[in-house]
mmCIF file of C-alpha atoms and ligand atoms in Angstrom:
data_model
loop_
_atom_site.group_PDB
_atom_site.id
_atom_site.type_symbol
_atom_site.label_atom_id
_atom_site.label_comp_id
_atom_site.label_asym_id
_atom_site.label_seq_id
_atom_site.Cartn_x
_atom_site.Cartn_y
_atom_site.Cartn_z
ATOM 1 C CA MET A 894 -59.369 -30.967 49.547
ATOM 2 C CA THR A 895 -56.077 -29.760 50.941
ATOM 3 C CA ALA A 896 -56.265 -26.665 53.088
ATOM 4 C CA GLN A 897 -54.318 -23.526 52.461
ATOM 5 C CA ILE A 898 -51.868 -23.059 55.347
ATOM 6 C CA ILE A 899 -52.219 -19.601 56.893
ATOM 7 C CA ASP A 900 -48.676 -18.362 57.570
ATOM 8 C CA GLY A 901 -48.949 -16.511 60.886
ATOM 9 C CA LYS A 902 -45.231 -15.857 61.022
ATOM 10 C CA ALA A 903 -45.265 -13.984 57.708
ATOM 11 C CA PHE A 904 -48.509 -12.184 58.570
ATOM 12 C CA ALA A 905 -47.111 -11.093 61.952
ATOM 13 C CA ALA A 906 -44.008 -9.766 60.159
ATOM 14 C CA SER A 907 -46.248 -7.699 57.866
ATOM 15 C CA VAL A 908 -48.145 -6.306 60.897
ATOM 16 C CA ARG A 909 -44.834 -5.357 62.542
ATOM 17 C CA GLU A 910 -43.728 -3.641 59.297
ATOM 18 C CA LYS A 911 -46.949 -1.602 59.247
ATOM 19 C CA VAL A 912 -46.460 -0.671 62.901
ATOM 20 C CA ALA A 913 -42.820 0.296 62.297
ATOM 21 C CA ALA A 914 -43.748 2.481 59.298
ATOM 22 C CA HIS A 915 -46.448 4.294 61.296
ATOM 23 C CA VAL A 916 -44.125 4.718 64.300
ATOM 24 C CA ALA A 917 -41.453 6.268 62.036
ATOM 25 C CA ARG A 918 -44.019 8.696 60.585
ATOM 26 C CA LEU A 919 -45.268 9.581 64.073
ATOM 27 C CA LYS A 920 -41.747 10.376 65.253
ATOM 28 C CA ASP A 921 -41.105 12.514 62.153
ATOM 29 C CA GLU A 922 -44.348 14.438 62.237
ATOM 30 C CA SER A 923 -44.989 14.853 65.975
ATOM 31 C CA GLY A 924 -41.752 13.907 67.758
ATOM 32 C CA ILE A 925 -43.676 11.300 69.766
ATOM 33 C CA THR A 926 -42.283 7.798 70.325
ATOM 34 C CA PRO A 927 -44.797 5.198 71.561
ATOM 35 C CA GLY A 928 -43.702 3.506 74.790
ATOM 36 C CA LEU A 929 -44.668 0.109 76.223
ATOM 37 C CA ALA A 930 -44.089 -0.790 79.875
ATOM 38 C CA VAL A 931 -44.039 -4.496 80.740
ATOM 39 C CA VAL A 932 -44.177 -5.548 84.376
ATOM 40 C CA LEU A 933 -43.014 -9.006 85.416
ATOM 41 C CA VAL A 934 -43.451 -10.209 88.982
ATOM 42 C CA GLY A 935 -41.427 -13.272 89.968
ATOM 43 C CA GLU A 936 -39.319 -15.657 87.943
ATOM 44 C CA ASP A 937 -41.709 -17.890 85.995
ATOM 45 C CA PRO A 938 -39.463 -19.167 83.152
ATOM 46 C CA ALA A 939 -42.158 -19.046 80.442
ATOM 47 C CA SER A 940 -43.090 -15.484 81.451
ATOM 48 C CA GLN A 941 -39.437 -14.439 81.330
ATOM 49 C CA VAL A 942 -39.177 -15.730 77.749
ATOM 50 C CA TYR A 943 -42.373 -13.855 76.710
ATOM 51 C CA VAL A 944 -41.241 -10.625 78.347
ATOM 52 C CA ARG A 945 -37.814 -10.751 76.701
ATOM 53 C CA SER A 946 -39.421 -11.357 73.324
ATOM 54 C CA LYS A 947 -41.888 -8.490 73.823
ATOM 55 C CA GLY A 948 -39.077 -6.086 74.771
ATOM 56 C CA LYS A 949 -36.981 -7.066 71.756
ATOM 57 C CA GLN A 950 -39.822 -6.687 69.244
ATOM 58 C CA THR A 951 -40.939 -3.382 70.794
ATOM 59 C CA VAL A 952 -37.500 -1.885 70.158
ATOM 60 C CA GLU A 953 -37.331 -3.425 66.666
ATOM 61 C CA VAL A 954 -40.422 -1.478 65.536
ATOM 62 C CA GLY A 955 -38.927 1.757 66.866
ATOM 63 C CA MET A 956 -40.883 2.079 70.115
ATOM 64 C CA ASN A 957 -39.527 2.550 73.635
ATOM 65 C CA SER A 958 -39.588 -0.492 75.903
ATOM 66 C CA TYR A 959 -39.638 -0.158 79.686
ATOM 67 C CA GLU A 960 -39.195 -3.372 81.680
ATOM 68 C CA HIS A 961 -39.987 -3.574 85.371
ATOM 69 C CA LYS A 962 -38.998 -6.755 87.168
ATOM 70 C CA LEU A 963 -40.250 -7.248 90.706
ATOM 71 C CA GLU A 964 -39.382 -10.000 93.197
ATOM 72 C CA ALA A 965 -41.968 -12.772 93.610
ATOM 73 C CA ASN A 966 -42.621 -11.662 97.240
ATOM 74 C CA THR A 967 -43.221 -7.989 96.354
ATOM 75 C CA PRO A 968 -46.224 -6.655 98.335
ATOM 76 C CA GLU A 969 -49.309 -6.059 96.192
ATOM 77 C CA ALA A 970 -49.305 -2.409 97.294
ATOM 78 C CA ASP A 971 -45.871 -1.923 95.713
ATOM 79 C CA LEU A 972 -47.120 -3.281 92.382
ATOM 80 C CA LEU A 973 -50.153 -0.976 92.564
ATOM 81 C CA ALA A 974 -47.848 1.977 93.293
ATOM 82 C CA LEU A 975 -45.741 1.125 90.230
ATOM 83 C CA ILE A 976 -48.865 0.890 88.047
ATOM 84 C CA ASP A 977 -50.005 4.282 89.368
ATOM 85 C CA LYS A 978 -46.647 5.752 88.412
ATOM 86 C CA LEU A 979 -46.864 4.259 84.896
ATOM 87 C CA ASN A 980 -50.480 5.462 84.542
ATOM 88 C CA ASN A 981 -49.202 9.000 85.131
ATOM 89 C CA ASP A 982 -46.090 8.770 82.962
ATOM 90 C CA PRO A 983 -46.739 10.516 79.602
ATOM 91 C CA ALA A 984 -43.903 8.536 77.947
ATOM 92 C CA VAL A 985 -45.762 5.284 78.649
ATOM 93 C CA HIS A 986 -48.671 4.634 76.267
ATOM 94 C CA GLY A 987 -49.163 0.936 76.985
ATOM 95 C CA ILE A 988 -48.909 -1.071 80.210
ATOM 96 C CA LEU A 989 -48.836 -4.860 80.358
ATOM 97 C CA VAL A 990 -48.646 -6.778 83.623
ATOM 98 C CA GLN A 991 -47.515 -10.280 82.756
ATOM 99 C CA LEU A 992 -49.836 -13.016 84.035
ATOM 100 C CA PRO A 993 -49.973 -15.204 86.030
ATOM 101 C CA LEU A 994 -49.236 -13.159 89.140
ATOM 102 C CA PRO A 995 -48.024 -14.723 92.419
ATOM 103 C CA ASP A 996 -50.811 -16.154 94.610
ATOM 104 C CA HIS A 997 -50.758 -13.312 97.149
ATOM 105 C CA MET A 998 -51.789 -10.788 94.482
ATOM 106 C CA ARG A 999 -55.376 -10.160 93.383
ATOM 107 C CA GLU A 1000 -55.253 -10.377 89.600
ATOM 108 C CA ASP A 1001 -58.559 -8.556 88.991
ATOM 109 C CA LEU A 1002 -57.632 -5.681 91.298
ATOM 110 C CA VAL A 1003 -54.221 -5.301 89.666
ATOM 111 C CA ILE A 1004 -55.570 -5.401 86.097
ATOM 112 C CA ASN A 1005 -58.356 -2.953 86.925
ATOM 113 C CA SER A 1006 -55.851 -0.496 88.405
ATOM 114 C CA ILE A 1007 -54.300 0.033 84.948
ATOM 115 C CA ASP A 1008 -55.541 3.145 83.115
ATOM 116 C CA PRO A 1009 -58.005 1.627 80.561
ATOM 117 C CA ALA A 1010 -56.516 3.864 77.839
ATOM 118 C CA LYS A 1011 -53.106 2.220 78.463
ATOM 119 C CA ASP A 1012 -54.471 -1.321 78.911
ATOM 120 C CA VAL A 1013 -52.891 -2.849 75.793
ATOM 121 C CA ASP A 1014 -53.982 -6.341 76.913
ATOM 122 C CA GLY A 1015 -57.635 -5.252 76.796
ATOM 123 C CA PHE A 1016 -58.283 -7.040 80.110
ATOM 124 C CA HIS A 1017 -59.573 -4.044 82.121
ATOM 125 C CA ILE A 1018 -63.264 -4.342 82.941
ATOM 126 C CA SER A 1019 -63.941 -1.039 81.107
ATOM 127 C CA ASN A 1020 -62.420 -2.381 77.905
ATOM 128 C CA VAL A 1021 -64.339 -5.648 78.280
ATOM 129 C CA GLY A 1022 -67.561 -3.615 78.600
ATOM 130 C CA LEU A 1023 -66.717 -1.333 75.687
ATOM 131 C CA LEU A 1024 -65.983 -4.326 73.435
ATOM 132 C CA GLY A 1025 -69.205 -6.043 74.527
ATOM 133 C CA THR A 1026 -71.244 -2.967 73.624
ATOM 134 C CA GLY A 1027 -69.510 -2.412 70.285
ATOM 135 C CA GLN A 1028 -67.656 0.720 71.381
ATOM 136 C CA LYS A 1029 -64.058 1.683 70.708
ATOM 137 C CA SER A 1030 -61.832 -0.210 73.155
ATOM 138 C CA MET A 1031 -58.456 -1.836 73.593
ATOM 139 C CA VAL A 1032 -58.897 -5.386 72.250
ATOM 140 C CA PRO A 1033 -57.095 -8.474 73.675
ATOM 141 C CA CYS A 1034 -54.113 -9.308 71.461
ATOM 142 C CA THR A 1035 -54.691 -12.971 70.609
ATOM 143 C CA PRO A 1036 -58.333 -12.586 69.468
ATOM 144 C CA LEU A 1037 -57.362 -9.424 67.564
ATOM 145 C CA GLY A 1038 -54.676 -11.419 65.742
ATOM 146 C CA CYS A 1039 -57.209 -14.150 64.903
ATOM 147 C CA LEU A 1040 -59.665 -11.551 63.574
ATOM 148 C CA MET A 1041 -56.976 -9.982 61.367
ATOM 149 C CA MET A 1042 -56.109 -13.397 59.905
ATOM 150 C CA LEU A 1043 -59.775 -14.218 59.263
ATOM 151 C CA ARG A 1044 -60.395 -10.884 57.511
ATOM 152 C CA GLU A 1045 -57.268 -11.344 55.412
ATOM 153 C CA GLN A 1046 -58.337 -14.871 54.468
ATOM 154 C CA LEU A 1047 -62.052 -14.357 53.913
ATOM 155 C CA GLY A 1048 -62.619 -10.657 53.300
ATOM 156 C CA SER A 1049 -66.055 -9.937 54.760
ATOM 157 C CA LEU A 1050 -67.111 -12.277 57.590
ATOM 158 C CA SER A 1051 -70.718 -11.054 57.446
ATOM 159 C CA GLY A 1052 -73.325 -13.787 57.838
ATOM 160 C CA LEU A 1053 -70.850 -16.617 58.320
ATOM 161 C CA ASP A 1054 -71.417 -19.283 60.987
ATOM 162 C CA ALA A 1055 -68.586 -19.150 63.527
ATOM 163 C CA VAL A 1056 -67.881 -21.417 66.474
ATOM 164 C CA VAL A 1057 -65.465 -20.477 69.210
ATOM 165 C CA ILE A 1058 -64.442 -23.477 71.294
ATOM 166 C CA GLY A 1059 -63.446 -22.219 74.748
ATOM 167 C CA ARG A 1060 -64.916 -19.504 76.975
ATOM 168 C CA SER A 1061 -61.876 -17.884 78.594
ATOM 169 C CA ASN A 1062 -61.832 -14.154 79.325
ATOM 170 C CA ILE A 1063 -58.548 -13.796 77.421
ATOM 171 C CA VAL A 1064 -59.492 -15.546 74.170
ATOM 172 C CA GLY A 1065 -62.916 -17.230 73.888
ATOM 173 C CA LYS A 1066 -65.245 -14.463 75.082
ATOM 174 C CA PRO A 1067 -63.520 -11.510 73.349
ATOM 175 C CA MET A 1068 -63.139 -13.607 70.168
ATOM 176 C CA ALA A 1069 -66.883 -14.216 70.146
ATOM 177 C CA GLN A 1070 -67.538 -10.472 70.610
ATOM 178 C CA LEU A 1071 -65.221 -9.592 67.716
ATOM 179 C CA LEU A 1072 -66.866 -12.121 65.393
ATOM 180 C CA LEU A 1073 -70.274 -10.778 66.380
ATOM 181 C CA GLY A 1074 -68.965 -7.274 65.635
ATOM 182 C CA ASP A 1075 -68.150 -8.506 62.118
ATOM 183 C CA SER A 1076 -71.719 -9.854 61.794
ATOM 184 C CA CYS A 1077 -71.014 -13.583 62.149
ATOM 185 C CA THR A 1078 -73.568 -15.908 63.694
ATOM 186 C CA VAL A 1079 -71.576 -16.965 66.744
ATOM 187 C CA THR A 1080 -71.701 -20.033 68.944
ATOM 188 C CA ILE A 1081 -69.478 -20.326 72.009
ATOM 189 C CA ALA A 1082 -68.856 -23.997 72.728
ATOM 190 C CA HIS A 1083 -67.136 -25.391 75.827
ATOM 191 C CA SER A 1084 -66.561 -28.526 77.884
ATOM 192 C CA ARG A 1085 -70.304 -28.920 78.649
ATOM 193 C CA THR A 1086 -71.495 -28.452 75.062
ATOM 194 C CA LYS A 1087 -73.740 -31.428 74.244
ATOM 195 C CA ASP A 1088 -73.045 -32.065 70.587
ATOM 196 C CA LEU A 1089 -69.646 -30.521 69.901
ATOM 197 C CA PRO A 1090 -69.059 -32.429 66.629
ATOM 198 C CA GLY A 1091 -72.466 -31.222 65.369
ATOM 199 C CA VAL A 1092 -71.806 -27.614 66.408
ATOM 200 C CA VAL A 1093 -68.343 -27.592 64.817
ATOM 201 C CA GLY A 1094 -69.681 -29.305 61.698
ATOM 202 C CA ARG A 1095 -72.020 -26.387 60.905
ATOM 203 C CA ALA A 1096 -69.338 -23.699 61.189
ATOM 204 C CA ASP A 1097 -67.697 -21.790 58.346
ATOM 205 C CA ILE A 1098 -65.169 -20.491 60.899
ATOM 206 C CA VAL A 1099 -63.743 -22.589 63.741
ATOM 207 C CA VAL A 1100 -61.630 -20.912 66.433
ATOM 208 C CA ALA A 1101 -60.248 -23.527 68.817
ATOM 209 C CA ALA A 1102 -59.062 -22.155 72.171
ATOM 210 C CA VAL A 1103 -59.545 -24.851 74.773
ATOM 211 C CA GLY A 1104 -55.995 -25.919 75.609
ATOM 212 C CA ARG A 1105 -56.539 -29.625 74.918
ATOM 213 C CA ALA A 1106 -54.094 -31.247 72.543
ATOM 214 C CA GLU A 1107 -55.591 -32.230 69.171
ATOM 215 C CA MET A 1108 -59.148 -32.508 70.537
ATOM 216 C CA VAL A 1109 -60.806 -31.383 67.266
ATOM 217 C CA PRO A 1110 -60.430 -34.097 64.611
ATOM 218 C CA GLY A 1111 -60.691 -33.394 60.896
ATOM 219 C CA ASP A 1112 -63.941 -35.326 60.526
ATOM 220 C CA TRP A 1113 -65.789 -32.760 62.697
ATOM 221 C CA ILE A 1114 -64.916 -29.945 60.310
ATOM 222 C CA LYS A 1115 -67.170 -28.735 57.491
ATOM 223 C CA PRO A 1116 -65.391 -29.038 54.123
ATOM 224 C CA GLY A 1117 -63.895 -25.702 53.149
ATOM 225 C CA ALA A 1118 -64.136 -24.132 56.633
ATOM 226 C CA THR A 1119 -61.462 -21.752 57.925
ATOM 227 C CA VAL A 1120 -59.790 -23.113 61.060
ATOM 228 C CA ILE A 1121 -57.904 -20.914 63.526
ATOM 229 C CA ASP A 1122 -56.033 -22.946 66.131
ATOM 230 C CA VAL A 1123 -55.139 -20.940 69.247
ATOM 231 C CA GLY A 1124 -53.940 -23.957 71.257
ATOM 232 C CA ILE A 1125 -50.287 -24.461 72.129
ATOM 233 C CA ASN A 1126 -49.866 -27.844 73.817
ATOM 234 C CA ARG A 1127 -46.641 -29.733 74.428
ATOM 235 C CA ILE A 1128 -46.971 -33.503 73.963
ATOM 236 C CA ASP A 1129 -44.565 -36.437 74.064
ATOM 237 C CA ALA A 1130 -42.932 -37.228 70.734
ATOM 238 C CA PRO A 1131 -41.282 -40.636 71.099
ATOM 239 C CA GLU A 1132 -40.807 -40.715 67.310
ATOM 240 C CA LYS A 1133 -38.227 -37.928 67.758
ATOM 241 C CA GLY A 1134 -36.325 -39.892 70.386
ATOM 242 C CA GLU A 1135 -36.645 -40.735 74.051
ATOM 243 C CA GLY A 1136 -37.892 -37.877 76.237
ATOM 244 C CA LYS A 1137 -38.556 -35.612 73.227
ATOM 245 C CA THR A 1138 -41.654 -33.435 72.930
ATOM 246 C CA ARG A 1139 -43.388 -31.354 70.255
ATOM 247 C CA LEU A 1140 -45.964 -28.589 70.104
ATOM 248 C CA VAL A 1141 -49.468 -29.236 68.807
ATOM 249 C CA GLY A 1142 -52.671 -27.204 68.674
ATOM 250 C CA ASP A 1143 -56.198 -27.940 69.844
ATOM 251 C CA VAL A 1144 -56.982 -29.190 66.321
ATOM 252 C CA HIS A 1145 -55.633 -32.423 64.859
ATOM 253 C CA PHE A 1146 -53.729 -30.682 62.089
ATOM 254 C CA GLU A 1147 -53.080 -33.555 59.713
ATOM 255 C CA SER A 1148 -56.694 -34.698 59.446
ATOM 256 C CA ALA A 1149 -58.141 -31.165 59.562
ATOM 257 C CA ALA A 1150 -55.868 -29.960 56.753
ATOM 258 C CA LYS A 1151 -57.488 -32.573 54.466
ATOM 259 C CA VAL A 1152 -60.956 -31.068 54.988
ATOM 260 C CA ALA A 1153 -60.593 -27.367 55.815
ATOM 261 C CA GLY A 1154 -60.305 -24.586 53.240
ATOM 262 C CA ALA A 1155 -57.605 -22.873 55.277
ATOM 263 C CA ILE A 1156 -55.934 -23.601 58.605
ATOM 264 C CA THR A 1157 -53.342 -22.090 60.927
ATOM 265 C CA PRO A 1158 -50.447 -24.393 61.883
ATOM 266 C CA VAL A 1159 -48.995 -24.805 65.393
ATOM 267 C CA PRO A 1160 -46.395 -23.469 65.800
ATOM 268 C CA GLY A 1161 -46.291 -20.601 63.282
ATOM 269 C CA GLY A 1162 -49.973 -19.676 63.186
ATOM 270 C CA VAL A 1163 -51.697 -17.597 65.848
ATOM 271 C CA GLY A 1164 -48.673 -17.511 68.202
ATOM 272 C CA PRO A 1165 -46.558 -14.918 66.375
ATOM 273 C CA MET A 1166 -49.619 -12.686 65.885
ATOM 274 C CA THR A 1167 -50.091 -12.080 69.626
ATOM 275 C CA ILE A 1168 -46.978 -9.943 70.178
ATOM 276 C CA ALA A 1169 -47.478 -8.238 66.779
ATOM 277 C CA CYS A 1170 -50.946 -7.177 67.987
ATOM 278 C CA LEU A 1171 -49.509 -6.002 71.307
ATOM 279 C CA LEU A 1172 -47.272 -3.640 69.333
ATOM 280 C CA ALA A 1173 -50.264 -2.578 67.212
ATOM 281 C CA ASN A 1174 -52.281 -1.886 70.395
ATOM 282 C CA THR A 1175 -49.448 0.179 71.874
ATOM 283 C CA LEU A 1176 -49.330 2.282 68.710
ATOM 284 C CA THR A 1177 -53.132 2.655 68.747
ATOM 285 C CA ALA A 1178 -53.070 3.710 72.424
ATOM 286 C CA CYS A 1179 -50.361 6.283 71.656
ATOM 287 C CA CYS A 1180 -52.340 7.722 68.728
ATOM 288 C CA ARG A 1181 -55.532 7.950 70.806
ATOM 289 C CA ALA A 1182 -53.698 9.577 73.746
ATOM 290 C CA ASN A 1183 -52.336 12.260 71.434
ATOM 291 C CA GLU A 1184 -55.416 12.607 69.216
ATOM 292 C CA LEU A 1185 -53.435 11.525 66.157
ATOM 293 C CA THR A 1186 -54.639 9.451 63.204
ATOM 294 C CA GLU A 1187 -54.797 5.744 64.068
ATOM 295 C CA PRO A 1188 -53.173 3.224 61.739
ATOM 296 C CA ASP A 1189 -55.458 1.465 59.243
ATOM 297 C CA GLY A 1190 -56.062 -2.262 59.534
ATOM 298 C CA LEU A 1191 -54.481 -2.698 62.969
ATOM 299 C CA THR A 1192 -57.592 -2.378 65.109
ATOM 300 C CA ALA A 1193 -60.927 -4.155 65.347
HETATM 301 N N1 GUN B 1860 -49.519 -14.413 80.052
HETATM 302 C C1 GUN B 1860 -49.714 -15.230 78.988
HETATM 303 N N2 GUN B 1860 -50.291 -14.563 77.963
HETATM 304 C C2 GUN B 1860 -50.468 -13.290 78.387
HETATM 305 C C3 GUN B 1860 -51.007 -12.131 77.771
HETATM 306 O O1 GUN B 1860 -51.474 -12.126 76.635
HETATM 307 N N3 GUN B 1860 -51.017 -11.013 78.545
HETATM 308 C C4 GUN B 1860 -50.536 -10.987 79.807
HETATM 309 N N4 GUN B 1860 -50.589 -9.838 80.479
HETATM 310 N N5 GUN B 1860 -50.024 -12.049 80.403
HETATM 311 C C5 GUN B 1860 -49.994 -13.195 79.694
#
C-alpha cells in the first residue's frame, strides 16, 4: 500500500479562505473587524519568525493585527498590565502571548491572566476545563488543525481506535480530549508506555507529538491507518552537503508511507494548519463576543 499524502499546506489555505470570506461578511453586515494581539517578550529568533508570520497572515485574511514587543528584561507586572489593557480593549478579540517566556516570568500566571474568551491559544485553565468536560471552549490550535484534517480525511471518527503519542498540555492532552469528543477510543502513550509498538499497531489513527526525530517506524503502523505527524525535528543531512540539515517528523515517513492509508508530511503537513487555526479561533472569539453566527467547520 502507498499512503495518500495529506496536503496540510493546501488544507491550511482553504481554512484561511473560509476565514477571509467570513471576515468579509462580518465587516459588511456588522462593521466589525476581528483583531488579534500578539505579545512577544524578548528576542528568541524562532519566536520572532512565528510572530512575523502570524501578523502577516492575520492581515491577509482581513483582520487587524496588533503586535506588542517587550524587552527580555521587562518586569512581569508590566506584561500583566499590558494583558489587562488588551483584555479590556473591545477591538482585540484574540490575545496570544508567545511562548516560551523569559525565566523570570511565571508562564501559568501570565496565561491565566488572559480573558478566557480571548484566549485563542486555548491554554487558559478555564478553557482546558471546558474542553475536558465537553463544553464550548477555545481549543489549542495545533490539535484543532489535526482534528480538522482527520475529519476531512475520514469523515466520522466515531468508534475508531486512536493513539496519541505524547502528553504535553499544548498538543497531546487536548488532542486526546478532541478525539474523545468525536467518540474515538483513545490511548495516550508516552515515554514510559510499556509496549509502544503494540499500542500503535492497534490504532486506526496515530497522532505523533513527542518531539523525537523519526521514532515511529513504518512497521509499527497498522495497514491503512491515518497518521498525523506533529513533530518538527531538525536533523543532520550529510547527503545534502557538509553542515546541512533537514526537517523530519516524529514518524519515519518513508517506511510509514508504505503501510499507512494516509499520512501528513513534514514539512507541509500539520505545521501550516497551526496558524490557520489561530486565525479561525480569532474569528470564532470575535463572533462569540458579539453574539454573531460562528463559522461552520472551523471549530471543534
Ligand atoms: N510557541 C510555540 N508554539 C506556540 C503556540 O502555539 N502558542 C504560543 N503562545 N506560543 C508558542
